[in-house]
XYZ file of N, CA and C in Angstrom:
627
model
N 0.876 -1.175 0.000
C 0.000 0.000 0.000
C 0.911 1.222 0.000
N 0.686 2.228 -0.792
C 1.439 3.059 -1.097
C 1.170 4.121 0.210
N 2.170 5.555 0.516
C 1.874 6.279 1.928
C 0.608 6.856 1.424
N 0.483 7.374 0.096
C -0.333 8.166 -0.323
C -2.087 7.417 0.560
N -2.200 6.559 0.297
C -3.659 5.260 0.315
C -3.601 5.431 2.035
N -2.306 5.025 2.462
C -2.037 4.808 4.085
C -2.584 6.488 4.692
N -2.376 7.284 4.537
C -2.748 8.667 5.226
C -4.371 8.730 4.524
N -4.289 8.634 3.803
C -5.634 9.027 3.379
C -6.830 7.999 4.633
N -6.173 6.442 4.463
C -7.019 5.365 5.384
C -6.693 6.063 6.923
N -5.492 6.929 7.083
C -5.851 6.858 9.043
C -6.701 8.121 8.534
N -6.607 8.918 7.283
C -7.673 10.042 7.982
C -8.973 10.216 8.160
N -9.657 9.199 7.399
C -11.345 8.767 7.457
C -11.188 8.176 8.844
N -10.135 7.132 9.219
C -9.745 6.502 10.770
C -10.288 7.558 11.943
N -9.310 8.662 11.468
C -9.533 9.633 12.472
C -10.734 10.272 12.934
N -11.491 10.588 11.650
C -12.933 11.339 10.963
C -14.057 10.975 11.972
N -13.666 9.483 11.483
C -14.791 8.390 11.785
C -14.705 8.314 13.798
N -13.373 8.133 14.342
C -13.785 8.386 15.678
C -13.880 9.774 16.360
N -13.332 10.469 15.922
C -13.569 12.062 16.012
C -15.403 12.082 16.225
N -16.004 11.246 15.013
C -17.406 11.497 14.851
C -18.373 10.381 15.865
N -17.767 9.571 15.872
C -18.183 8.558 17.506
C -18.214 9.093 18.498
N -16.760 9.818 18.567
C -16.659 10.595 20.186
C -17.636 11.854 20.563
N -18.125 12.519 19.458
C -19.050 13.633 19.387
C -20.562 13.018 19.479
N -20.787 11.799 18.778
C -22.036 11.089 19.361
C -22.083 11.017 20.342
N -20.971 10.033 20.847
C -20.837 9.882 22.353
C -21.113 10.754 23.283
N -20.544 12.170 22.775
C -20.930 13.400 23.948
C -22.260 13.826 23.747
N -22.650 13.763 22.863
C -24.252 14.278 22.770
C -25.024 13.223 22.783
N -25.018 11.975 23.246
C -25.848 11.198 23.875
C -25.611 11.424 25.420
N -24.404 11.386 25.836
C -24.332 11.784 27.316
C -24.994 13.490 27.751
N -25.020 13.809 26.806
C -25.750 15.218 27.442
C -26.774 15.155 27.282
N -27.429 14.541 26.626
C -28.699 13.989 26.535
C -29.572 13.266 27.554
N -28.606 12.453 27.859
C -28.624 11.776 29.278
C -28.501 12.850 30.566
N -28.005 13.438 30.860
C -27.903 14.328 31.702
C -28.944 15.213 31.523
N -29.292 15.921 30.301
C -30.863 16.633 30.391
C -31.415 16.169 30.856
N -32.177 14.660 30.564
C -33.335 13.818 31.326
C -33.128 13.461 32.418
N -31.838 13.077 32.621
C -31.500 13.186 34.391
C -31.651 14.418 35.278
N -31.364 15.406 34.581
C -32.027 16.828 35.338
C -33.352 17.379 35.722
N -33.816 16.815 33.739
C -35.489 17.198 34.004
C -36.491 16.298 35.128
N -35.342 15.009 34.987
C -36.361 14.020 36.133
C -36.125 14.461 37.363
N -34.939 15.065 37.986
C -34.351 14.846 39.064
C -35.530 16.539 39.439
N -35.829 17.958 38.424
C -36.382 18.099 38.454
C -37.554 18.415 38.541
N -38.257 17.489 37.873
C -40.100 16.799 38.565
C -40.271 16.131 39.700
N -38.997 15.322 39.875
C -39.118 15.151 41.369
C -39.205 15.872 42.789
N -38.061 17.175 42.535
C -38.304 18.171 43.317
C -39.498 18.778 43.347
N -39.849 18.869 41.919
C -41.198 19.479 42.102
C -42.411 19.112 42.484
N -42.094 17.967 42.392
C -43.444 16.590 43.439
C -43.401 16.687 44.895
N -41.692 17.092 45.198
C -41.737 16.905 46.634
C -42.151 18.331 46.960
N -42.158 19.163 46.398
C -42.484 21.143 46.902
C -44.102 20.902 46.730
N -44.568 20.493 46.130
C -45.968 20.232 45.595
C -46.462 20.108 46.926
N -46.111 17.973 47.339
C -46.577 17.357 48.323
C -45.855 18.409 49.342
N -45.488 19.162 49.968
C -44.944 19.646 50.768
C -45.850 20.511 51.140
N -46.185 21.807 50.015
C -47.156 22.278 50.137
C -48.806 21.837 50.541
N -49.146 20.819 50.300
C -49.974 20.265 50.350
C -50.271 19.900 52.154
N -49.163 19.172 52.596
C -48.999 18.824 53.830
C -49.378 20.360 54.766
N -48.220 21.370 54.016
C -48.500 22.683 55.273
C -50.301 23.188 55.316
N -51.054 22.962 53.969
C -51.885 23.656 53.962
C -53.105 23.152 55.136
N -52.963 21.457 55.011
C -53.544 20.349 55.992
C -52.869 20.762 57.650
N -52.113 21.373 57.944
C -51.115 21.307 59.230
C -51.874 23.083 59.009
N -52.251 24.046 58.291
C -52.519 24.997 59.074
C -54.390 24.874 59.073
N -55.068 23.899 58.532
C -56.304 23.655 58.709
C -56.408 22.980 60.068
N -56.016 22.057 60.409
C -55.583 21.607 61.800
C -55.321 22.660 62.667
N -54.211 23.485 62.171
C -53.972 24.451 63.526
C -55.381 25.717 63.986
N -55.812 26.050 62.368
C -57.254 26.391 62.749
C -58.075 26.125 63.528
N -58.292 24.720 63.474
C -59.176 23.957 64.058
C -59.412 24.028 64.979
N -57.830 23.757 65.359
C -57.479 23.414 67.534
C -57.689 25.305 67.731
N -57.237 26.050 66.842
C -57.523 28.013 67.117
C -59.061 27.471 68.011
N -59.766 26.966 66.936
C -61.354 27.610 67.054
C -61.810 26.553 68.421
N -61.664 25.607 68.481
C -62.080 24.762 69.635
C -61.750 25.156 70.654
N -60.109 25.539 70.674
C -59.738 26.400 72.441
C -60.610 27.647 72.303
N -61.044 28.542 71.551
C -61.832 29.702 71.582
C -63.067 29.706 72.073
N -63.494 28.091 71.562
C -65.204 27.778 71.608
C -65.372 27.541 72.984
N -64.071 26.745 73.771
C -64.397 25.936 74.925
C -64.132 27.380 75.584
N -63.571 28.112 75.017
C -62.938 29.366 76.263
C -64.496 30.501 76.597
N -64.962 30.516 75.351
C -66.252 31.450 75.457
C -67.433 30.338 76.337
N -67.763 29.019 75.929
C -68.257 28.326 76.804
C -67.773 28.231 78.435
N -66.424 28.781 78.879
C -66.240 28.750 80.141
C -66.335 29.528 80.517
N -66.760 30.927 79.895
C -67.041 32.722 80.241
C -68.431 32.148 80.504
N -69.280 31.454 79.547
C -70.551 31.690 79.441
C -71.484 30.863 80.533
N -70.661 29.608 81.218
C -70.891 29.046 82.254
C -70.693 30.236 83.594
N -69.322 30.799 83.919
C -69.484 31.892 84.832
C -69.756 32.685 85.138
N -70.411 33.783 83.638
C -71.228 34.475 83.549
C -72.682 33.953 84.158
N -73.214 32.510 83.633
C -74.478 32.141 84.144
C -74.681 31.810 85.804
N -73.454 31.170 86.486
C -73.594 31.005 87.233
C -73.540 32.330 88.369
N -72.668 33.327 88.489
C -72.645 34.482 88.664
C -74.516 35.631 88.544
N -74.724 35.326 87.698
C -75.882 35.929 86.937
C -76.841 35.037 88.116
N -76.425 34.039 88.560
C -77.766 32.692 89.359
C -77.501 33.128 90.793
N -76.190 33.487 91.100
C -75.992 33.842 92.422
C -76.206 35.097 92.929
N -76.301 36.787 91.552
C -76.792 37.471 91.670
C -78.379 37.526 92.149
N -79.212 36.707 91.163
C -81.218 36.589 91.357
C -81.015 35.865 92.728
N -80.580 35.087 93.604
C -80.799 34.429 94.630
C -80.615 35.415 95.653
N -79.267 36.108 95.137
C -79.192 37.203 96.860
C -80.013 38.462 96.385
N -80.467 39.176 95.448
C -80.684 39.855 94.791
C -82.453 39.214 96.247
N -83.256 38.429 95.479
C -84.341 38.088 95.839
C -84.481 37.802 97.437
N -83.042 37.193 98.160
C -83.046 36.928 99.836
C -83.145 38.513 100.354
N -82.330 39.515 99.806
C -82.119 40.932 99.810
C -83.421 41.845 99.988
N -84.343 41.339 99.181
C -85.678 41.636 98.686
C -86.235 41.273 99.589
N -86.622 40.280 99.942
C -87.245 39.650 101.440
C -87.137 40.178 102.223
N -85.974 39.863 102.676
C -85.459 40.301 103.936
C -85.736 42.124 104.158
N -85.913 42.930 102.899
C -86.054 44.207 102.796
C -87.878 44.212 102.975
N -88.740 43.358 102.759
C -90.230 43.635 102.683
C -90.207 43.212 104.222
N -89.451 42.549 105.056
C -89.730 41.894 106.210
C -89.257 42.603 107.100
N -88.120 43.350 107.222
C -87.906 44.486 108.071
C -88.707 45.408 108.347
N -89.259 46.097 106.383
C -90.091 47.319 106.611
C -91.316 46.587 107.410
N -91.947 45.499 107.386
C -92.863 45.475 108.140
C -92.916 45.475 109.190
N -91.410 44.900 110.223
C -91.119 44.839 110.860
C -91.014 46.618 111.655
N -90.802 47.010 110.476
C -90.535 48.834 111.620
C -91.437 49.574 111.095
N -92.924 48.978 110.580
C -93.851 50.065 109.909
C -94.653 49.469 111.546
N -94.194 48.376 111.688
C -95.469 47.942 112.904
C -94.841 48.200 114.246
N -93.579 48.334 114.477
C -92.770 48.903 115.342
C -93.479 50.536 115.620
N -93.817 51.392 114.305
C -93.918 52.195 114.562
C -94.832 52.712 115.224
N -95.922 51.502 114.278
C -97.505 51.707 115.480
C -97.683 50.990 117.276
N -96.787 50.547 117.145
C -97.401 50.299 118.635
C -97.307 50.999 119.641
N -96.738 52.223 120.061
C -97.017 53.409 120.724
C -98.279 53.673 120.764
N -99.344 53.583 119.483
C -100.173 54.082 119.203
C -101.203 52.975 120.314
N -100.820 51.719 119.736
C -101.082 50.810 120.483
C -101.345 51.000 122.212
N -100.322 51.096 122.817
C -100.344 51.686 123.913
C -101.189 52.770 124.366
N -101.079 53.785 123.784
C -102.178 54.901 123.752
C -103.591 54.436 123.713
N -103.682 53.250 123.340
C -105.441 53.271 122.783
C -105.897 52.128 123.961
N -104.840 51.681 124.826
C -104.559 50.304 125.611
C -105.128 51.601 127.179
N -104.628 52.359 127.268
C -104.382 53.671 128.316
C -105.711 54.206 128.675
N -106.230 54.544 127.324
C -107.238 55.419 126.882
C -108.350 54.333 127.155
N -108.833 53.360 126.758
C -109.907 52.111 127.212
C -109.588 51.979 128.758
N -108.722 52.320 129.418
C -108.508 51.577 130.621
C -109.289 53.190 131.292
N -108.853 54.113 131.326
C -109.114 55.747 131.328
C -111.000 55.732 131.644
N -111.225 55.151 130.100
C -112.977 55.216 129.951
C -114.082 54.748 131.169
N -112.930 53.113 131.387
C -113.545 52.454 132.340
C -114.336 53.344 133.841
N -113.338 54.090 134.161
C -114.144 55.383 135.292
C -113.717 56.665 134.714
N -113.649 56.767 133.348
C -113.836 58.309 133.086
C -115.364 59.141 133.450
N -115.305 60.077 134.009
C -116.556 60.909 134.073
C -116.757 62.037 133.117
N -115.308 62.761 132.709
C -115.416 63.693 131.848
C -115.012 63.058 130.455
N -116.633 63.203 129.777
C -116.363 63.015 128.599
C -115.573 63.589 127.214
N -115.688 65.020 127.655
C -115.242 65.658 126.501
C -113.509 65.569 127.034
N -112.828 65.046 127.830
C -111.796 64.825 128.004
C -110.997 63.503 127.058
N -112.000 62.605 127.430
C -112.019 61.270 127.081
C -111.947 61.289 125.270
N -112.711 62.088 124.704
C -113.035 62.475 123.263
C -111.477 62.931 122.620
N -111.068 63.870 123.640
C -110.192 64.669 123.540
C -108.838 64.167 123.488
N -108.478 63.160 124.212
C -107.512 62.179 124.114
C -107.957 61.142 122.822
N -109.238 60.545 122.658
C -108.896 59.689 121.467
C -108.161 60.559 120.448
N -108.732 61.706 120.131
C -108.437 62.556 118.972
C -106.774 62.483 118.771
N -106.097 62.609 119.782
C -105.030 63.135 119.817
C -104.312 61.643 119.332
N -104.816 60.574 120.204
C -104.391 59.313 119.753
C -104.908 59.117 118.013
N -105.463 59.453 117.321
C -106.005 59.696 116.040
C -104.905 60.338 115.093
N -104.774 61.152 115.793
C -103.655 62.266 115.098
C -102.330 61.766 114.767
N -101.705 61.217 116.339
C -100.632 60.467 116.368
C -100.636 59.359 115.277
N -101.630 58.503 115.044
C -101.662 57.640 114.009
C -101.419 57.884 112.830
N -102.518 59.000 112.767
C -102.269 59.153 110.908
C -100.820 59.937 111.033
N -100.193 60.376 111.409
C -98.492 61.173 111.408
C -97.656 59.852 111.313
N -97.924 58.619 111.951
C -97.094 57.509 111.587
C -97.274 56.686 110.308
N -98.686 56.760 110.008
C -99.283 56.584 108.684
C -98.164 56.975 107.429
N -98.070 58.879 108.132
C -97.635 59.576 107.132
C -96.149 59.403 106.797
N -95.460 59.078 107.776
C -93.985 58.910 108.078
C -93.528 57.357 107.428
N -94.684 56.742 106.992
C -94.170 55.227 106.591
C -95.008 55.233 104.789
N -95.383 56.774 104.740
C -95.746 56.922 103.260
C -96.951 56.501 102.638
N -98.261 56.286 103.899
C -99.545 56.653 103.681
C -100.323 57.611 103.612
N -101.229 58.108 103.103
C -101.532 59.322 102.640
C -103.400 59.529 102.811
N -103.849 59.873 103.210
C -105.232 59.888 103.222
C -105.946 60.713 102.135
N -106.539 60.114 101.346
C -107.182 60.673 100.012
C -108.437 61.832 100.095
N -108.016 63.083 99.536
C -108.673 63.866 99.998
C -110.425 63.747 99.163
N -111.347 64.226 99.400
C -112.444 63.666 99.034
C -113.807 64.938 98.567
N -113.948 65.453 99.882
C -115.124 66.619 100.041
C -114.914 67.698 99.345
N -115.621 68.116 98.605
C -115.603 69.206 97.640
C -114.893 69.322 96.456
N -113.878 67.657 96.307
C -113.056 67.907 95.360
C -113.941 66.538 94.238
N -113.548 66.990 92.433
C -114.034 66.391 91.407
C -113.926 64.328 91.510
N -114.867 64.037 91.205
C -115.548 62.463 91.125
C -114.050 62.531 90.523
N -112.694 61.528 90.711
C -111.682 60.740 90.182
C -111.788 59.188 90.052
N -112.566 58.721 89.351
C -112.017 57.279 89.688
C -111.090 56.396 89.924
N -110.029 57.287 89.844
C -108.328 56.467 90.346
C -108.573 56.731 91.260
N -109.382 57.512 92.207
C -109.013 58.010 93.735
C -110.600 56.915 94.422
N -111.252 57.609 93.728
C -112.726 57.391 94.319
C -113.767 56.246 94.078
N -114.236 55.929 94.775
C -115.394 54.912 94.557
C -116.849 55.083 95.018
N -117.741 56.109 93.740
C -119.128 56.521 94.050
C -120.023 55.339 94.412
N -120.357 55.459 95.458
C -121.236 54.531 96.246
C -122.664 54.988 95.998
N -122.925 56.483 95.576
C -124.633 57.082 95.297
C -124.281 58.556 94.907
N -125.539 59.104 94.509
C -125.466 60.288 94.125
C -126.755 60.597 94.505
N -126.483 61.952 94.793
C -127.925 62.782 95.432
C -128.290 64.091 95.071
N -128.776 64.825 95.058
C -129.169 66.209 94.138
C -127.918 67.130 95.261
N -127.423 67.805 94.681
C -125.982 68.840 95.509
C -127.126 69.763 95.786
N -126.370 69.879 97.519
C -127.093 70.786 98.021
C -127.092 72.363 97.462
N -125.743 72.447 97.055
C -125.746 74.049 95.992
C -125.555 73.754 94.673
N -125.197 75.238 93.838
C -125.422 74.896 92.583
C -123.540 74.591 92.258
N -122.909 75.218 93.087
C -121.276 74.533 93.089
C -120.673 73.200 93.525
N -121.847 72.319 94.130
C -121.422 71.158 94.468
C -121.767 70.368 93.152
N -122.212 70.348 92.221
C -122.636 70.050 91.346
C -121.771 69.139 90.672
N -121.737 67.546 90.616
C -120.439 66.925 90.205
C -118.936 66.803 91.164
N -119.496 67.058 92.217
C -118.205 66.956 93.482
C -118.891 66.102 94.544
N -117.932 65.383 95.548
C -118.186 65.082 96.164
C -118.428 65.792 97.414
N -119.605 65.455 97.990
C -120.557 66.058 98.952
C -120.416 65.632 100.388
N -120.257 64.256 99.976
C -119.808 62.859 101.839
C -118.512 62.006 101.766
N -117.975 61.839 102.453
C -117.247 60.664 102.511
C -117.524 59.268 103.430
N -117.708 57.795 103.069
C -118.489 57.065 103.690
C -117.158 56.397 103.920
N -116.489 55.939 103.421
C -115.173 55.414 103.844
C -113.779 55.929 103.635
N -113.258 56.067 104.109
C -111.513 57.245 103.618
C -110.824 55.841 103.272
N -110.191 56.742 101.972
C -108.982 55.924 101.143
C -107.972 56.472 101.415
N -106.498 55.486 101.308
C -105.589 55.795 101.513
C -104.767 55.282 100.103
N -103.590 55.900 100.023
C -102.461 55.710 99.360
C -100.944 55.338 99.983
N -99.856 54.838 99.474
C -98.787 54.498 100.118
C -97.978 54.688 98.834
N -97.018 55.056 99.381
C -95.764 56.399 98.009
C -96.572 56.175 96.417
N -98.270 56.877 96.937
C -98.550 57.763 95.552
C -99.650 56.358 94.953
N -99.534 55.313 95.436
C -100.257 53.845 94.845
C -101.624 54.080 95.769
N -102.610 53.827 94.780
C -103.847 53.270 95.789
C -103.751 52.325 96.680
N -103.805 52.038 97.786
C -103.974 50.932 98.644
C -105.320 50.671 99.016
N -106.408 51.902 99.205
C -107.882 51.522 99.016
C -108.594 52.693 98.886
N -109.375 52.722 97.878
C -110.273 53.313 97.104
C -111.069 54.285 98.188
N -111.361 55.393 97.886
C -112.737 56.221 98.955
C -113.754 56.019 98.866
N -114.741 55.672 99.424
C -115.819 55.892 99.073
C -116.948 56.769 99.440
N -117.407 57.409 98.327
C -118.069 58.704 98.225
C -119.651 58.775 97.793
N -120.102 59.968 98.026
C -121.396 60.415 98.003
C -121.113 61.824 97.031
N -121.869 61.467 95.392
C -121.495 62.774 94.577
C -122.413 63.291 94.305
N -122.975 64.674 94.207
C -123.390 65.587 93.836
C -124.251 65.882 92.526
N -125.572 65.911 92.230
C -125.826 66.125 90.763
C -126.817 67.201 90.921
């Protein structure tokens, strides 16, 4: 074989692996792309599922938020009630005990009067002077209605003043002796009283036409 044939054969030789070795590299980079793009999708599966997990872990943490909140307003709303139960109980013993005193010192107040009228019967037994005897009930009279007045009873005024039916209770009517009694009351047959401003019992009257 002549040199001429011999150089020419190593240089296709050469060509030819020159052109293998360049396959070679661009199949390996080839390989390495898809090893990247996989390696990747994998990361991106795991950021995915990752995400996924936190969103479940802050629905949970919600959760347990709202349940300690729920049980916490349910334990206001138990001490509020019970509080609120122990208020109406003393609130109402308070109340009692406040209607049972005042009766206690509205009747305290009368028995002086008591005494007086205990004095005065014993007095009658050999009283001779009557207009004395008269003269002391009165006063014992007086004394009463002032304790009456002091515990916020009121005696309803009646004679000469207009028919009220919040006040009054016409028992009859009779022709008025003048022409100004006319529609007023003329008698009183029973006296009404009041206690701070409330009827406690009705008057009863004789009116005028």
């Amino acid at each position: 074989m002549s040199d001429k044939k011999r150089k020419e054969q190593n240089k296709e030789e050469d060509i030819k692996v020159e052109s293998e070795n360049q396959q070679e590299e661009l199949n390996l980079e080839s390989k390495e792309e898809d090893n990247t793009k996989e390696k990747d999708e994998k990361d991106s599966s795991k950021k995915e599922k990752k995400k996924k997990l936190t969103k479940e872990e802050k629905l949970e943490e919600a959760l347990q938020l709202a349940e300690e909140s729920i049980a916490d307003q349910k334990d206001k709303y138990l001490r509020l009630a019970a509080e609120f139960d122990n208020y109406r109980k003393r609130t109402m013993k308070e109340k009692a005990e406040l209607v049972l005193n005042g009766g206690a010192k509205s009747i305290s107040s009368i028995l002086p009067v008591v005494d007086d009228l205990e004095r005065a019967i014993e007095t009658m037994k050999t009283a001779t002077d009557v207009e004395a005897v008269k003269e002391g009930v009165d006063l014992i009279y007086q004394k009463f209605i002032k304790i009456l007045g002091d515990n916020g009873v009121q005696i309803i005024e009646t004679i000469g003043q207009k028919l009220n039916t919040d006040l009054h209770d016409a028992i009859a009517v009779i022709p008025a002796p003048t022409e100004e009694e006319k529609g007023k009351i003329v008698d009183c047959v029973q006296t009404g009283y009041t206690i701070n401003e409330k009827v406690i019992r009705h008057a009863k009257v004789v009116v005028g036409e």
